[in-house]
Tab-separated table of N, CA, C and O in Angstrom:
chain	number	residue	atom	x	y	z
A	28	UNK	N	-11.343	-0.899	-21.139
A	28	UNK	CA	-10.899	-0.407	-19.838
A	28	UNK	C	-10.599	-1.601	-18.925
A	28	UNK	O	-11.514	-2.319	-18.521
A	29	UNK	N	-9.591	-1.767	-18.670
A	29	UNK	CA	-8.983	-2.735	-17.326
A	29	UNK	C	-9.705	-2.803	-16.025
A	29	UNK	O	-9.708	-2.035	-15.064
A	30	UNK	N	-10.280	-3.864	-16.240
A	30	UNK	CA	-11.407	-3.985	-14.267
A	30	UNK	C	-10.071	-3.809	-13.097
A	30	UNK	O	-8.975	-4.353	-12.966
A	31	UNK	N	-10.826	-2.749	-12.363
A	31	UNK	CA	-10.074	-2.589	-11.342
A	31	UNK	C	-10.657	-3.099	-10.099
A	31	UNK	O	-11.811	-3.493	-9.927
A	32	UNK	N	-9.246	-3.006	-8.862
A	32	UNK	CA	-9.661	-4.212	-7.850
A	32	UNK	C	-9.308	-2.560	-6.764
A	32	UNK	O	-8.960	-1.441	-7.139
A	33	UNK	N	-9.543	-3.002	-5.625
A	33	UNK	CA	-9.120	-1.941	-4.331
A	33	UNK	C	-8.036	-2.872	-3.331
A	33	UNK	O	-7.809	-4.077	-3.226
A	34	UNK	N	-7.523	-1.669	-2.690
A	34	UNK	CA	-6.378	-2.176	-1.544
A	34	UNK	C	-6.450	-1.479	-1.083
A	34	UNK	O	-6.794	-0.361	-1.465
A	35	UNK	N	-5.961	-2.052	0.646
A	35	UNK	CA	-6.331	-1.600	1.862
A	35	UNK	C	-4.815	-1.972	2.024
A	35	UNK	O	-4.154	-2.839	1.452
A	36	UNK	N	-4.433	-0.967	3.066
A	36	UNK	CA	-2.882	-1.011	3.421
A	36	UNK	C	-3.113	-0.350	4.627
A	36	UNK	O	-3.964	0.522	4.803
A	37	UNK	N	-2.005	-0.971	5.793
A	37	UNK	CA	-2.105	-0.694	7.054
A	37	UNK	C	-0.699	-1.183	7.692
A	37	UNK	O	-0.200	-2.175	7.162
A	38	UNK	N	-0.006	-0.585	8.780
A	38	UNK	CA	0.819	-0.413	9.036
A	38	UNK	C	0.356	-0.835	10.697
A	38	UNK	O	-0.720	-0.404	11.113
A	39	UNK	N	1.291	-1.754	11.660
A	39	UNK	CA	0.624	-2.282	12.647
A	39	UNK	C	2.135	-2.334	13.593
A	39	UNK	O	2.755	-3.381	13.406
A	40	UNK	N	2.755	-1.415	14.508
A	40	UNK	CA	1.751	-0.398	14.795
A	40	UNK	C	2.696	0.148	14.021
A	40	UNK	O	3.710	-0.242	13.442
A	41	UNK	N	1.780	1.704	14.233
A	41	UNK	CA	2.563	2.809	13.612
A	41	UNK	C	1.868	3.552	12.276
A	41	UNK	O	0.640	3.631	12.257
A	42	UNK	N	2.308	3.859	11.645
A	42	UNK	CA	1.822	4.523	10.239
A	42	UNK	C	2.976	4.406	9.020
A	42	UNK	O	4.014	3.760	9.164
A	43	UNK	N	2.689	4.997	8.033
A	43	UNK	CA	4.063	4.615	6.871
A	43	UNK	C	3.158	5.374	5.535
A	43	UNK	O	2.001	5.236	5.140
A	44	UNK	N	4.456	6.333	5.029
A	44	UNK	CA	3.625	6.982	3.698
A	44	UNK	C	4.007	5.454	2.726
A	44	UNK	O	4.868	4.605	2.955
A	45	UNK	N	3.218	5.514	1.847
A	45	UNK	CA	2.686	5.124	0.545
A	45	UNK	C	3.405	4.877	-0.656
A	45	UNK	O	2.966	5.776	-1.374
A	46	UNK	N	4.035	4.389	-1.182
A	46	UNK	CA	4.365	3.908	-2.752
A	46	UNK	C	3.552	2.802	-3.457
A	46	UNK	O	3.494	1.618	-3.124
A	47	UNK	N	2.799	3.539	-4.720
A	47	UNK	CA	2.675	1.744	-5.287
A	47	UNK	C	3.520	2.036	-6.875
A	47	UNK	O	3.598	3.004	-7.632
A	48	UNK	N	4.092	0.578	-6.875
A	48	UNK	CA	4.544	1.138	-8.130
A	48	UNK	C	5.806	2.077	-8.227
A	48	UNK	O	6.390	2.307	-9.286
A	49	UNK	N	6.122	2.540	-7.126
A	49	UNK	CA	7.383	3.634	-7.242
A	49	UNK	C	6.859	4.923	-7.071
A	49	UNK	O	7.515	5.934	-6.818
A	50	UNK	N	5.621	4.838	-7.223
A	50	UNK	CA	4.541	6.328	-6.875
A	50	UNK	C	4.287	6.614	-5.542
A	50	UNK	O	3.462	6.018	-4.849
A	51	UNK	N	4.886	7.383	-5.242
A	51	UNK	CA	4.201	7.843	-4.032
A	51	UNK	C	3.019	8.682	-4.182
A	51	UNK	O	2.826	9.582	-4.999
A	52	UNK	N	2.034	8.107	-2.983
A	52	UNK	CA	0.743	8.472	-2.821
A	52	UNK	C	0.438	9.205	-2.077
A	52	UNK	O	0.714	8.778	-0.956
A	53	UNK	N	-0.479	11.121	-2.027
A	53	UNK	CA	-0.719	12.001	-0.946
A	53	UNK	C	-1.549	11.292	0.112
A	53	UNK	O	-2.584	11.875	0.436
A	54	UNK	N	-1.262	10.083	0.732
A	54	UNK	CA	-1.999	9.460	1.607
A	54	UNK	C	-1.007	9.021	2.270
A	54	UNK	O	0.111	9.144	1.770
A	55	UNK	N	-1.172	8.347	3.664
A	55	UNK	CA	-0.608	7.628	4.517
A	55	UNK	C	-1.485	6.655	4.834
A	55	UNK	O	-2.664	6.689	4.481
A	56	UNK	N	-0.809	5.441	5.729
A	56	UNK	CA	-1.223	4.382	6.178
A	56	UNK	C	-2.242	5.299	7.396
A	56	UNK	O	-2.215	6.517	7.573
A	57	UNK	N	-3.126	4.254	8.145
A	57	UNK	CA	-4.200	3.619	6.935
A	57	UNK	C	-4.853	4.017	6.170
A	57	UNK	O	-5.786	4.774	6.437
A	58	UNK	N	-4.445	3.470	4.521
A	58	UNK	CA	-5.070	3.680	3.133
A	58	UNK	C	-6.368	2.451	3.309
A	58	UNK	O	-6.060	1.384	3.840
A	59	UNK	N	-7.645	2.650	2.889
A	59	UNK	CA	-8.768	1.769	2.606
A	59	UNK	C	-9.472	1.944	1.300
A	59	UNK	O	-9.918	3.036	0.946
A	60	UNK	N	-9.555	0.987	0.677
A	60	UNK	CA	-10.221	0.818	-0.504
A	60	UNK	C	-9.787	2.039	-1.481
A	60	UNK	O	-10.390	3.038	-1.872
A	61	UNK	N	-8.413	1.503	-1.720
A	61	UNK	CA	-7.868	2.574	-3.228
A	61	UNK	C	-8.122	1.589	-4.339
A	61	UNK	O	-7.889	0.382	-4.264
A	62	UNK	N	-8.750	2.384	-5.640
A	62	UNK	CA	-8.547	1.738	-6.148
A	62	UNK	C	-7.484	2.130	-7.338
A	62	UNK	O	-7.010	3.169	-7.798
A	63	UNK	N	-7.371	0.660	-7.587
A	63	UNK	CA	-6.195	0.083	-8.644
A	63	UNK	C	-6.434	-0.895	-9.529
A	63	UNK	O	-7.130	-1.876	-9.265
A	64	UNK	N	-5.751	-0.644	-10.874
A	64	UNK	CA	-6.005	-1.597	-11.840
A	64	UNK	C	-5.922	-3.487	-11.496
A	64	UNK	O	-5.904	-3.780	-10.300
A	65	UNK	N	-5.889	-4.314	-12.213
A	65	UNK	CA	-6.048	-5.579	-11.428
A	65	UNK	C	-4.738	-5.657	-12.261
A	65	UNK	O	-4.350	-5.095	-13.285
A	66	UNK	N	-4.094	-6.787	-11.222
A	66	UNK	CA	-2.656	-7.375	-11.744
A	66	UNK	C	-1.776	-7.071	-10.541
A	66	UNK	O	-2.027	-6.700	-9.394
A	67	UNK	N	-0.532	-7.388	-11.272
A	67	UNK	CA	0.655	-7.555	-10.509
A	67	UNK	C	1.197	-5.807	-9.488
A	67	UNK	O	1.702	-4.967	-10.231
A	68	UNK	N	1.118	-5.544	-8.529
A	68	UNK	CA	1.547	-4.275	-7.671
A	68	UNK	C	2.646	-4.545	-7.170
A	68	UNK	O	2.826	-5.749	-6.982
A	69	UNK	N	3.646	-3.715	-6.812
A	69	UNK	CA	4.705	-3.104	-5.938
A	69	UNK	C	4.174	-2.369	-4.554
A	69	UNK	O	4.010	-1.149	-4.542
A	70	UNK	N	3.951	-3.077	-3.544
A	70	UNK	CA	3.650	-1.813	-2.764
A	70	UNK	C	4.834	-1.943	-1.398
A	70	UNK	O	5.275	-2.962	-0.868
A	71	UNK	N	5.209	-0.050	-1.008
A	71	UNK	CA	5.953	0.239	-0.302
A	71	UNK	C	5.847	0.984	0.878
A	71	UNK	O	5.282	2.066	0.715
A	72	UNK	N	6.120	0.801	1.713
A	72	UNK	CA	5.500	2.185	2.908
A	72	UNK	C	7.112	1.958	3.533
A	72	UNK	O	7.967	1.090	3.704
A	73	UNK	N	6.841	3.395	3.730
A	73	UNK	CA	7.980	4.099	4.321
A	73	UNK	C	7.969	5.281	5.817
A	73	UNK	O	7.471	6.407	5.815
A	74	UNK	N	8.781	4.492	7.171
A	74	UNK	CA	8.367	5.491	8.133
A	74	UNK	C	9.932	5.801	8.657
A	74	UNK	O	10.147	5.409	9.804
A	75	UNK	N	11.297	6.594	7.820
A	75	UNK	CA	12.342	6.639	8.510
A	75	UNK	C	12.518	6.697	10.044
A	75	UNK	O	13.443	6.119	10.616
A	76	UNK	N	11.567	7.437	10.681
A	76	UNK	CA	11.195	7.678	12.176
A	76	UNK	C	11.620	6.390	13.233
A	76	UNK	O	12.192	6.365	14.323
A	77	UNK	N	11.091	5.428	12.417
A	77	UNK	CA	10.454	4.386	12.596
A	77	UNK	C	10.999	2.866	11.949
A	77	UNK	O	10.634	1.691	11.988
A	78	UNK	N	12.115	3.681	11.329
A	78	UNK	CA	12.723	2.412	10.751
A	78	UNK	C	12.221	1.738	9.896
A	78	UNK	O	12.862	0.736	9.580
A	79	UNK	N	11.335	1.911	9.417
A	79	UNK	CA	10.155	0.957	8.699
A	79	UNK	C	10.335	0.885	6.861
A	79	UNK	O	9.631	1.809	6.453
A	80	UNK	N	10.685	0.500	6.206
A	80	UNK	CA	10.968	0.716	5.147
A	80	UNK	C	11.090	-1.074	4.319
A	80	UNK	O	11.978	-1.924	4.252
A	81	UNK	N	9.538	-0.952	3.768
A	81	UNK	CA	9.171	-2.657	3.455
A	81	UNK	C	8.320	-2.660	2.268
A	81	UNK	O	7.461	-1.801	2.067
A	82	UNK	N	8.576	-3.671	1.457
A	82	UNK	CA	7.638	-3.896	0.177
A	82	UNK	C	7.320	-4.891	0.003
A	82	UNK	O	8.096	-5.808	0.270
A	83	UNK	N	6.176	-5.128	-0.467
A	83	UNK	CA	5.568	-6.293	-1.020
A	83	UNK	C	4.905	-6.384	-2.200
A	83	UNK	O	4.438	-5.326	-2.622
A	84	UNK	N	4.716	-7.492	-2.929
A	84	UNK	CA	4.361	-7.640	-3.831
A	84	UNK	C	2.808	-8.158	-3.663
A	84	UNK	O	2.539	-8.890	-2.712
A	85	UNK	N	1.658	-7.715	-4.725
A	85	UNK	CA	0.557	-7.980	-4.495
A	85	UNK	C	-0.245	-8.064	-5.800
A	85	UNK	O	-0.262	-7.306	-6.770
A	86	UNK	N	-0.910	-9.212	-5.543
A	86	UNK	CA	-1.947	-8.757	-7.034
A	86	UNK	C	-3.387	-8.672	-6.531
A	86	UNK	O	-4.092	-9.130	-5.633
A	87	UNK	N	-3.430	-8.150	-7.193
A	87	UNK	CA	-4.817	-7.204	-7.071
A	87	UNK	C	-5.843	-8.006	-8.120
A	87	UNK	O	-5.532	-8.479	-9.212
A	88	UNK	N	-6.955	-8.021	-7.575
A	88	UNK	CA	-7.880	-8.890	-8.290
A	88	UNK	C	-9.180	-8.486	-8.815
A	88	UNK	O	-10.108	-8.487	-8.006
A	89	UNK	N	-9.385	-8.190	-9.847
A	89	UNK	CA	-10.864	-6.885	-10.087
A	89	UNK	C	-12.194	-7.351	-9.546
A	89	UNK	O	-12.484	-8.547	-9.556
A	90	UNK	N	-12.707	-6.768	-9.249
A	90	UNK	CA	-14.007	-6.331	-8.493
A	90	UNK	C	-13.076	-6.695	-6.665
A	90	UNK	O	-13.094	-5.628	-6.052
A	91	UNK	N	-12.873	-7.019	-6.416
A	91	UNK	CA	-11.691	-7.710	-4.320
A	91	UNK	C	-11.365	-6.714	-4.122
A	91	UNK	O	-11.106	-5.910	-5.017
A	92	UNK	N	-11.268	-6.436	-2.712
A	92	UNK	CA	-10.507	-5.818	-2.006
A	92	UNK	C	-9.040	-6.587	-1.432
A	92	UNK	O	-9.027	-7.266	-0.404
A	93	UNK	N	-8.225	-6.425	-2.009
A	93	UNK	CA	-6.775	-7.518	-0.910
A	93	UNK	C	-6.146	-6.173	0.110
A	93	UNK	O	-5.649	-5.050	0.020
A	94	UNK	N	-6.519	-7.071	0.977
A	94	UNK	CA	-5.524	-6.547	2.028
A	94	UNK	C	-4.199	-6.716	2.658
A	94	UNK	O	-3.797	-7.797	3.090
A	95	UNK	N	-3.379	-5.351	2.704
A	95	UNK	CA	-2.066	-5.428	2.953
A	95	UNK	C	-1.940	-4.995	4.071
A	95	UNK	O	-2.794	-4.199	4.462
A	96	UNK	N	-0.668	-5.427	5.098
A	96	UNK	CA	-0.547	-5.316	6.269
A	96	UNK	C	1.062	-5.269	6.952
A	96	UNK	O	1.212	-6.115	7.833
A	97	UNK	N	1.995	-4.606	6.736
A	97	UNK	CA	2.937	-4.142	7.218
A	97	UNK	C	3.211	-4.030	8.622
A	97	UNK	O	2.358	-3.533	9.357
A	98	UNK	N	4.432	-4.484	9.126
A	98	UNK	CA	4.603	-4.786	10.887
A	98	UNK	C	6.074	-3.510	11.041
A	98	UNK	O	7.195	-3.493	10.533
A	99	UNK	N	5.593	-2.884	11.673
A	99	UNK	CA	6.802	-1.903	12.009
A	99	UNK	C	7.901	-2.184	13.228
A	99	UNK	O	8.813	-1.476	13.655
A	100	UNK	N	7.495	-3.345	13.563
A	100	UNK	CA	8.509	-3.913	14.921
A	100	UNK	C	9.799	-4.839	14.351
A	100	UNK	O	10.611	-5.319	15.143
């Protein structure tokens, strides 16, 4: 079984639904401590409202929390 790591994702200001991976997630920003396998991520949040539509790349590190942080301005 693959050690998994957690991510925290947050959207500043504002909010933004969720992709990791191309998956969208029944969560919105702020997401805290999801967890996820360790390695290389895609992550996306999306707020058309809001214009907001941004990805980053992240690796995730097993047993860590990395935190992600998205600017909607």
């Amino acid at each position: 079984k693959a050690a998994n790591g957690k991510l925290t994702i947050n959207v500043g200001p504002g909010w933004g639904y969720i992709y990791i991976d191309g998956a969208k997630l029944n969560e919105t920003t702020p997401l805290t401590g999801y967890e996820l396998s360790a390695g290389s991520h895609t992550v996306r949040v999306v707020n058309e409202g809001a214009g907001l539509d941004q990805s980053k790349n992240v690796t995730v590190v097993a047993g860590d929390t990395k935190s992600v942080i998205f600017s909607a301005d």
